[in-house]
Amino acid sequence: DKGLRVSDKGFLNTAVIQSEITYIDGEAGVLRYRGYPIEELAVKSSFLESAYLLIYGSLPTSEQFRIFETEVLHHSIVHSEAEDFFGSFRYDAHPMAMLTSAFAYLGSYYSEANPSLQGQTLFTKGNAASLANMDKQIFRLIGKATTLAAMAYRVRQGRDFVTPPTGLSYTGSFLYQMDHLGEENYVPHPVLVKALDVLFLLHADHELNASCTTVLQTGSSLVDPYSAIAAGCASLYGPLHGGANEAVIRMLISIGSPANVPAFIEAVKKREKVLSGFGHRVYKTTDPRSYIIRKTADEVFKITGTDELLQTAMALHDAAMKDEYFTKRRLYPNVDFCSGLIYRAMGFPMDFFPVLFAVPRVVGWLAHWRQMMLQEGGVKIWRPRQIYVGSGKREYVPMAERA
Ligand code: SDX
């Protein structure tokens, strides 16, 4: 085991790839997609345009975007057999568990995406047919992410699935599928569509977070991208990662009111509670996304009315920002601190919030997966080593002779 050394716990400060996709400066609170600052994209771009940017590396021309949007929306339809699949879950199944399994299920439809069946040369650079096939899988996964999420939502509510009308944007189509209650000519509220589109854009990618690493680790064995995305969903589901937006709301409800914030802060300092929505492996200042989310929340509250949890959230935010227990550990608000307040104001159930993180993050996972599949020299399977610290050689002792 010459020269092996264990990376710090949890890959702390460990780089495993070089990437051209997303840049983060954790000290300065900078986030850029292919060099474009997130603050500018959030105002001037749309989720789907930024999706194209993340995956293909440049902002699309109007013709490139028209084709991309058409393909993604065209592929958003899911085979009607999937209705039985969703119907097989128990009434109270967590929608992230449903979404995770739905992506793997979806992969069973597309053998042309499966390198095991197509030979190891699938998705190789310079081969036009395989690049076109890769693009089709990418269109399918982005398009179907919204439909699978909407199916998980509607089956839980005992409502039939609906197909959105043409002419709506990617996010508008999703909101239509989520909120359509059967009224004629329903159109989702434009302010809510815009707010969700900004949230989707902010959640699209974040370099090598736990779930993106999972997608690349899984994809490095040349499994199909549907299975790799399912693995990414499983990782994102955890409360330390994408599940934190749900955990924040549960935390705010348990605190109850601003008056109870000091006691909660003390419990956190005694390590009896975790302050969900605070802290980050990379950001050692406020997550730049959280400023934009906070502003977006005010736009949404103008339509939906404010949320009584907002006062508690703001009291908690202010108390933590002034307390040296948090500032000394450089614990500041992250992307999950306020996003749940918006989803809740828009009427989504709490356990659905991680799904609203996963849907846009499929884009970032695919951008990194494509970058890996097309890397110079082809894909190397990710197989780290360990430092063995267990027992030396031992002889087997029959059970009857064991003490
Ligand atoms: C996301 O990686 C990404 O980019 C993720 C993400 C993305 O877009 O993909 O940005 C999305 O997942 C955001 C993070 C959402 N998770 C939460 O909000 C859960 C609460 N946060 C913590 O669990 C924690 O901050 C992590 C998991 C986010 C980061 O953990 P680290 O980097 O391993 O830090 P750590 O656990 O080593 O903490 C350092 C110190 C410790 O104290 P000491 O033992 O040194 O005294 O800070 C403390 C921790 O106990 N600490 C917290 C805390 N987070 C860290 N104490 C109280 N509340 C917290 N939230």
mmCIF file with all atom_site columns, N, CA, C and O in Angstrom, residues 244-275:
data_model
loop_
_atom_site.group_PDB
_atom_site.id
_atom_site.type_symbol
_atom_site.label_atom_id
_atom_site.label_alt_id
_atom_site.label_comp_id
_atom_site.label_asym_id
_atom_site.label_entity_id
_atom_site.label_seq_id
_atom_site.pdbx_PDB_ins_code
_atom_site.Cartn_x
_atom_site.Cartn_y
_atom_site.Cartn_z
_atom_site.occupancy
_atom_site.B_iso_or_equiv
_atom_site.pdbx_formal_charge
_atom_site.auth_seq_id
_atom_site.auth_comp_id
_atom_site.auth_asym_id
_atom_site.auth_atom_id
_atom_site.pdbx_PDB_model_num
ATOM 1   N N  . ALA A 1 244 ? -32.717 18.393 3.761  1.00 0.00 ? 244 ALA A N  1
ATOM 2   C CA . ALA A 1 244 ? -32.654 19.455 4.784  1.00 0.00 ? 244 ALA A CA 1
ATOM 3   C C  . ALA A 1 244 ? -33.780 20.463 4.613  1.00 0.00 ? 244 ALA A C  1
ATOM 4   O O  . ALA A 1 244 ? -34.247 21.047 5.592  1.00 0.00 ? 244 ALA A O  1
ATOM 5   N N  . ASN A 1 245 ? -34.273 20.663 3.368  1.00 0.00 ? 245 ASN A N  1
ATOM 6   C CA . ASN A 1 245 ? -35.344 21.666 3.200  1.00 0.00 ? 245 ASN A CA 1
ATOM 7   C C  . ASN A 1 245 ? -36.614 21.225 3.934  1.00 0.00 ? 245 ASN A C  1
ATOM 8   O O  . ASN A 1 245 ? -37.344 22.035 4.491  1.00 0.00 ? 245 ASN A O  1
ATOM 9   N N  . GLU A 1 246 ? -36.836 19.897 3.952  1.00 0.00 ? 246 GLU A N  1
ATOM 10  C CA . GLU A 1 246 ? -37.981 19.368 4.726  1.00 0.00 ? 246 GLU A CA 1
ATOM 11  C C  . GLU A 1 246 ? -37.668 19.475 6.224  1.00 0.00 ? 246 GLU A C  1
ATOM 12  O O  . GLU A 1 246 ? -38.500 19.901 7.036  1.00 0.00 ? 246 GLU A O  1
ATOM 13  N N  . ALA A 1 247 ? -36.423 19.142 6.596  1.00 0.00 ? 247 ALA A N  1
ATOM 14  C CA . ALA A 1 247 ? -36.026 19.161 8.023  1.00 0.00 ? 247 ALA A CA 1
ATOM 15  C C  . ALA A 1 247 ? -36.136 20.579 8.599  1.00 0.00 ? 247 ALA A C  1
ATOM 16  O O  . ALA A 1 247 ? -36.496 20.754 9.772  1.00 0.00 ? 247 ALA A O  1
ATOM 17  N N  . VAL A 1 248 ? -35.855 21.605 7.780  1.00 0.00 ? 248 VAL A N  1
ATOM 18  C CA . VAL A 1 248 ? -35.946 22.993 8.268  1.00 0.00 ? 248 VAL A CA 1
ATOM 19  C C  . VAL A 1 248 ? -37.372 23.316 8.690  1.00 0.00 ? 248 VAL A C  1
ATOM 20  O O  . VAL A 1 248 ? -37.617 23.852 9.770  1.00 0.00 ? 248 VAL A O  1
ATOM 21  N N  . ILE A 1 249 ? -38.331 22.955 7.863  1.00 0.00 ? 249 ILE A N  1
ATOM 22  C CA . ILE A 1 249 ? -39.736 23.266 8.183  1.00 0.00 ? 249 ILE A CA 1
ATOM 23  C C  . ILE A 1 249 ? -40.170 22.495 9.417  1.00 0.00 ? 249 ILE A C  1
ATOM 24  O O  . ILE A 1 249 ? -40.838 23.033 10.315 1.00 0.00 ? 249 ILE A O  1
ATOM 25  N N  . ARG A 1 250 ? -39.785 21.216 9.513  1.00 0.00 ? 250 ARG A N  1
ATOM 26  C CA . ARG A 1 250 ? -40.129 20.430 10.707 1.00 0.00 ? 250 ARG A CA 1
ATOM 27  C C  . ARG A 1 250 ? -39.495 21.080 11.943 1.00 0.00 ? 250 ARG A C  1
ATOM 28  O O  . ARG A 1 250 ? -40.113 21.169 13.008 1.00 0.00 ? 250 ARG A O  1
ATOM 29  N N  . MET A 1 251 ? -38.284 21.611 11.778 1.00 0.00 ? 251 MET A N  1
ATOM 30  C CA . MET A 1 251 ? -37.592 22.280 12.892 1.00 0.00 ? 251 MET A CA 1
ATOM 31  C C  . MET A 1 251 ? -38.373 23.549 13.290 1.00 0.00 ? 251 MET A C  1
ATOM 32  O O  . MET A 1 251 ? -38.643 23.793 14.465 1.00 0.00 ? 251 MET A O  1
ATOM 33  N N  . LEU A 1 252 ? -38.768 24.355 12.290 1.00 0.00 ? 252 LEU A N  1
ATOM 34  C CA . LEU A 1 252 ? -39.475 25.614 12.589 1.00 0.00 ? 252 LEU A CA 1
ATOM 35  C C  . LEU A 1 252 ? -40.820 25.334 13.262 1.00 0.00 ? 252 LEU A C  1
ATOM 36  O O  . LEU A 1 252 ? -41.207 26.008 14.212 1.00 0.00 ? 252 LEU A O  1
ATOM 37  N N  . ILE A 1 253 ? -41.504 24.293 12.800 1.00 0.00 ? 253 ILE A N  1
ATOM 38  C CA . ILE A 1 253 ? -42.801 23.937 13.413 1.00 0.00 ? 253 ILE A CA 1
ATOM 39  C C  . ILE A 1 253 ? -42.578 23.514 14.866 1.00 0.00 ? 253 ILE A C  1
ATOM 40  O O  . ILE A 1 253 ? -43.287 23.913 15.781 1.00 0.00 ? 253 ILE A O  1
ATOM 41  N N  . SER A 1 254 ? -41.487 22.733 15.089 1.00 0.00 ? 254 SER A N  1
ATOM 42  C CA . SER A 1 254 ? -41.241 22.246 16.467 1.00 0.00 ? 254 SER A CA 1
ATOM 43  C C  . SER A 1 254 ? -40.845 23.417 17.373 1.00 0.00 ? 254 SER A C  1
ATOM 44  O O  . SER A 1 254 ? -41.188 23.444 18.552 1.00 0.00 ? 254 SER A O  1
ATOM 45  N N  . ILE A 1 255 ? -40.185 24.437 16.845 1.00 0.00 ? 255 ILE A N  1
ATOM 46  C CA . ILE A 1 255 ? -39.818 25.592 17.673 1.00 0.00 ? 255 ILE A CA 1
ATOM 47  C C  . ILE A 1 255 ? -41.081 26.366 18.040 1.00 0.00 ? 255 ILE A C  1
ATOM 48  O O  . ILE A 1 255 ? -41.280 26.781 19.174 1.00 0.00 ? 255 ILE A O  1
ATOM 49  N N  . GLY A 1 256 ? -41.973 26.499 17.066 1.00 0.00 ? 256 GLY A N  1
ATOM 50  C CA . GLY A 1 256 ? -43.316 27.033 17.366 1.00 0.00 ? 256 GLY A CA 1
ATOM 51  C C  . GLY A 1 256 ? -43.442 28.537 17.234 1.00 0.00 ? 256 GLY A C  1
ATOM 52  O O  . GLY A 1 256 ? -44.334 29.041 16.558 1.00 0.00 ? 256 GLY A O  1
ATOM 53  N N  . SER A 1 257 ? -42.540 29.289 17.880 1.00 0.00 ? 257 SER A N  1
ATOM 54  C CA . SER A 1 257 ? -42.666 30.757 17.771 1.00 0.00 ? 257 SER A CA 1
ATOM 55  C C  . SER A 1 257 ? -41.310 31.400 18.053 1.00 0.00 ? 257 SER A C  1
ATOM 56  O O  . SER A 1 257 ? -40.418 30.755 18.634 1.00 0.00 ? 257 SER A O  1
ATOM 57  N N  . PRO A 1 258 ? -41.145 32.674 17.693 1.00 0.00 ? 258 PRO A N  1
ATOM 58  C CA . PRO A 1 258 ? -39.873 33.355 17.941 1.00 0.00 ? 258 PRO A CA 1
ATOM 59  C C  . PRO A 1 258 ? -39.475 33.321 19.420 1.00 0.00 ? 258 PRO A C  1
ATOM 60  O O  . PRO A 1 258 ? -38.296 33.238 19.751 1.00 0.00 ? 258 PRO A O  1
ATOM 61  N N  . ALA A 1 259 ? -40.469 33.269 20.300 1.00 0.00 ? 259 ALA A N  1
ATOM 62  C CA . ALA A 1 259 ? -40.169 33.293 21.752 1.00 0.00 ? 259 ALA A CA 1
ATOM 63  C C  . ALA A 1 259 ? -39.370 32.055 22.166 1.00 0.00 ? 259 ALA A C  1
ATOM 64  O O  . ALA A 1 259 ? -38.613 32.081 23.125 1.00 0.00 ? 259 ALA A O  1
ATOM 65  N N  . ASN A 1 260 ? -39.528 30.953 21.410 1.00 0.00 ? 260 ASN A N  1
ATOM 66  C CA . ASN A 1 260 ? -38.841 29.699 21.770 1.00 0.00 ? 260 ASN A CA 1
ATOM 67  C C  . ASN A 1 260 ? -37.466 29.570 21.113 1.00 0.00 ? 260 ASN A C  1
ATOM 68  O O  . ASN A 1 260 ? -36.766 28.566 21.317 1.00 0.00 ? 260 ASN A O  1
ATOM 69  N N  . VAL A 1 261 ? -37.080 30.552 20.333 1.00 0.00 ? 261 VAL A N  1
ATOM 70  C CA . VAL A 1 261 ? -35.794 30.453 19.616 1.00 0.00 ? 261 VAL A CA 1
ATOM 71  C C  . VAL A 1 261 ? -34.604 30.379 20.570 1.00 0.00 ? 261 VAL A C  1
ATOM 72  O O  . VAL A 1 261 ? -33.754 29.494 20.420 1.00 0.00 ? 261 VAL A O  1
ATOM 73  N N  . PRO A 1 262 ? -34.527 31.220 21.610 1.00 0.00 ? 262 PRO A N  1
ATOM 74  C CA . PRO A 1 262 ? -33.343 31.135 22.493 1.00 0.00 ? 262 PRO A CA 1
ATOM 75  C C  . PRO A 1 262 ? -33.158 29.736 23.088 1.00 0.00 ? 262 PRO A C  1
ATOM 76  O O  . PRO A 1 262 ? -32.048 29.208 23.113 1.00 0.00 ? 262 PRO A O  1
ATOM 77  N N  . ALA A 1 263 ? -34.244 29.100 23.501 1.00 0.00 ? 263 ALA A N  1
ATOM 78  C CA . ALA A 1 263 ? -34.134 27.746 24.090 1.00 0.00 ? 263 ALA A CA 1
ATOM 79  C C  . ALA A 1 263 ? -33.656 26.761 23.036 1.00 0.00 ? 263 ALA A C  1
ATOM 80  O O  . ALA A 1 263 ? -32.817 25.884 23.304 1.00 0.00 ? 263 ALA A O  1
ATOM 81  N N  . PHE A 1 264 ? -34.132 26.937 21.805 1.00 0.00 ? 264 PHE A N  1
ATOM 82  C CA . PHE A 1 264 ? -33.695 26.007 20.730 1.00 0.00 ? 264 PHE A CA 1
ATOM 83  C C  . PHE A 1 264 ? -32.200 26.190 20.460 1.00 0.00 ? 264 PHE A C  1
ATOM 84  O O  . PHE A 1 264 ? -31.446 25.213 20.328 1.00 0.00 ? 264 PHE A O  1
ATOM 85  N N  . ILE A 1 265 ? -31.771 27.444 20.425 1.00 0.00 ? 265 ILE A N  1
ATOM 86  C CA . ILE A 1 265 ? -30.342 27.727 20.171 1.00 0.00 ? 265 ILE A CA 1
ATOM 87  C C  . ILE A 1 265 ? -29.484 27.070 21.263 1.00 0.00 ? 265 ILE A C  1
ATOM 88  O O  . ILE A 1 265 ? -28.461 26.437 20.970 1.00 0.00 ? 265 ILE A O  1
ATOM 89  N N  . GLU A 1 266 ? -29.948 27.148 22.503 1.00 0.00 ? 266 GLU A N  1
ATOM 90  C CA . GLU A 1 266 ? -29.198 26.517 23.608 1.00 0.00 ? 266 GLU A CA 1
ATOM 91  C C  . GLU A 1 266 ? -29.142 25.005 23.400 1.00 0.00 ? 266 GLU A C  1
ATOM 92  O O  . GLU A 1 266 ? -28.096 24.380 23.576 1.00 0.00 ? 266 GLU A O  1
ATOM 93  N N  . ALA A 1 267 ? -30.248 24.415 22.967 1.00 0.00 ? 267 ALA A N  1
ATOM 94  C CA . ALA A 1 267 ? -30.270 22.952 22.735 1.00 0.00 ? 267 ALA A CA 1
ATOM 95  C C  . ALA A 1 267 ? -29.306 22.570 21.617 1.00 0.00 ? 267 ALA A C  1
ATOM 96  O O  . ALA A 1 267 ? -28.614 21.553 21.676 1.00 0.00 ? 267 ALA A O  1
ATOM 97  N N  . VAL A 1 268 ? -29.200 23.433 20.609 1.00 0.00 ? 268 VAL A N  1
ATOM 98  C CA . VAL A 1 268 ? -28.245 23.152 19.521 1.00 0.00 ? 268 VAL A CA 1
ATOM 99  C C  . VAL A 1 268 ? -26.817 23.208 20.070 1.00 0.00 ? 268 VAL A C  1
ATOM 100 O O  . VAL A 1 268 ? -25.985 22.346 19.804 1.00 0.00 ? 268 VAL A O  1
ATOM 101 N N  . LYS A 1 269 ? -26.552 24.203 20.915 1.00 0.00 ? 269 LYS A N  1
ATOM 102 C CA . LYS A 1 269 ? -25.192 24.355 21.451 1.00 0.00 ? 269 LYS A CA 1
ATOM 103 C C  . LYS A 1 269 ? -24.825 23.203 22.369 1.00 0.00 ? 269 LYS A C  1
ATOM 104 O O  . LYS A 1 269 ? -23.670 22.855 22.527 1.00 0.00 ? 269 LYS A O  1
ATOM 105 N N  . LYS A 1 270 ? -25.884 22.568 22.941 1.00 0.00 ? 270 LYS A N  1
ATOM 106 C CA . LYS A 1 270 ? -25.620 21.378 23.754 1.00 0.00 ? 270 LYS A CA 1
ATOM 107 C C  . LYS A 1 270 ? -25.640 20.111 22.892 1.00 0.00 ? 270 LYS A C  1
ATOM 108 O O  . LYS A 1 270 ? -25.641 18.995 23.385 1.00 0.00 ? 270 LYS A O  1
ATOM 109 N N  . ARG A 1 271 ? -25.714 20.317 21.584 1.00 0.00 ? 271 ARG A N  1
ATOM 110 C CA . ARG A 1 271 ? -25.723 19.232 20.602 1.00 0.00 ? 271 ARG A CA 1
ATOM 111 C C  . ARG A 1 271 ? -26.916 18.297 20.764 1.00 0.00 ? 271 ARG A C  1
ATOM 112 O O  . ARG A 1 271 ? -26.888 17.148 20.371 1.00 0.00 ? 271 ARG A O  1
ATOM 113 N N  . GLU A 1 272 ? -27.991 18.837 21.351 1.00 0.00 ? 272 GLU A N  1
ATOM 114 C CA . GLU A 1 272 ? -29.215 18.024 21.451 1.00 0.00 ? 272 GLU A CA 1
ATOM 115 C C  . GLU A 1 272 ? -30.065 18.194 20.191 1.00 0.00 ? 272 GLU A C  1
ATOM 116 O O  . GLU A 1 272 ? -30.913 17.391 19.879 1.00 0.00 ? 272 GLU A O  1
ATOM 117 N N  . LYS A 1 273 ? -29.810 19.314 19.464 1.00 0.00 ? 273 LYS A N  1
ATOM 118 C CA . LYS A 1 273 ? -30.579 19.573 18.227 1.00 0.00 ? 273 LYS A CA 1
ATOM 119 C C  . LYS A 1 273 ? -29.604 20.004 17.138 1.00 0.00 ? 273 LYS A C  1
ATOM 120 O O  . LYS A 1 273 ? -28.497 20.447 17.442 1.00 0.00 ? 273 LYS A O  1
ATOM 121 N N  . VAL A 1 274 ? -30.040 19.891 15.891 1.00 0.00 ? 274 VAL A N  1
ATOM 122 C CA . VAL A 1 274 ? -29.245 20.403 14.765 1.00 0.00 ? 274 VAL A CA 1
ATOM 123 C C  . VAL A 1 274 ? -29.981 21.594 14.162 1.00 0.00 ? 274 VAL A C  1
ATOM 124 O O  . VAL A 1 274 ? -31.204 21.553 14.025 1.00 0.00 ? 274 VAL A O  1
ATOM 125 N N  . LEU A 1 275 ? -29.247 22.605 13.819 1.00 0.00 ? 275 LEU A N  1
ATOM 126 C CA . LEU A 1 275 ? -29.845 23.767 13.171 1.00 0.00 ? 275 LEU A CA 1
ATOM 127 C C  . LEU A 1 275 ? -29.879 23.503 11.663 1.00 0.00 ? 275 LEU A C  1
ATOM 128 O O  . LEU A 1 275 ? -28.943 23.831 10.927 1.00 0.00 ? 275 LEU A O  1
#
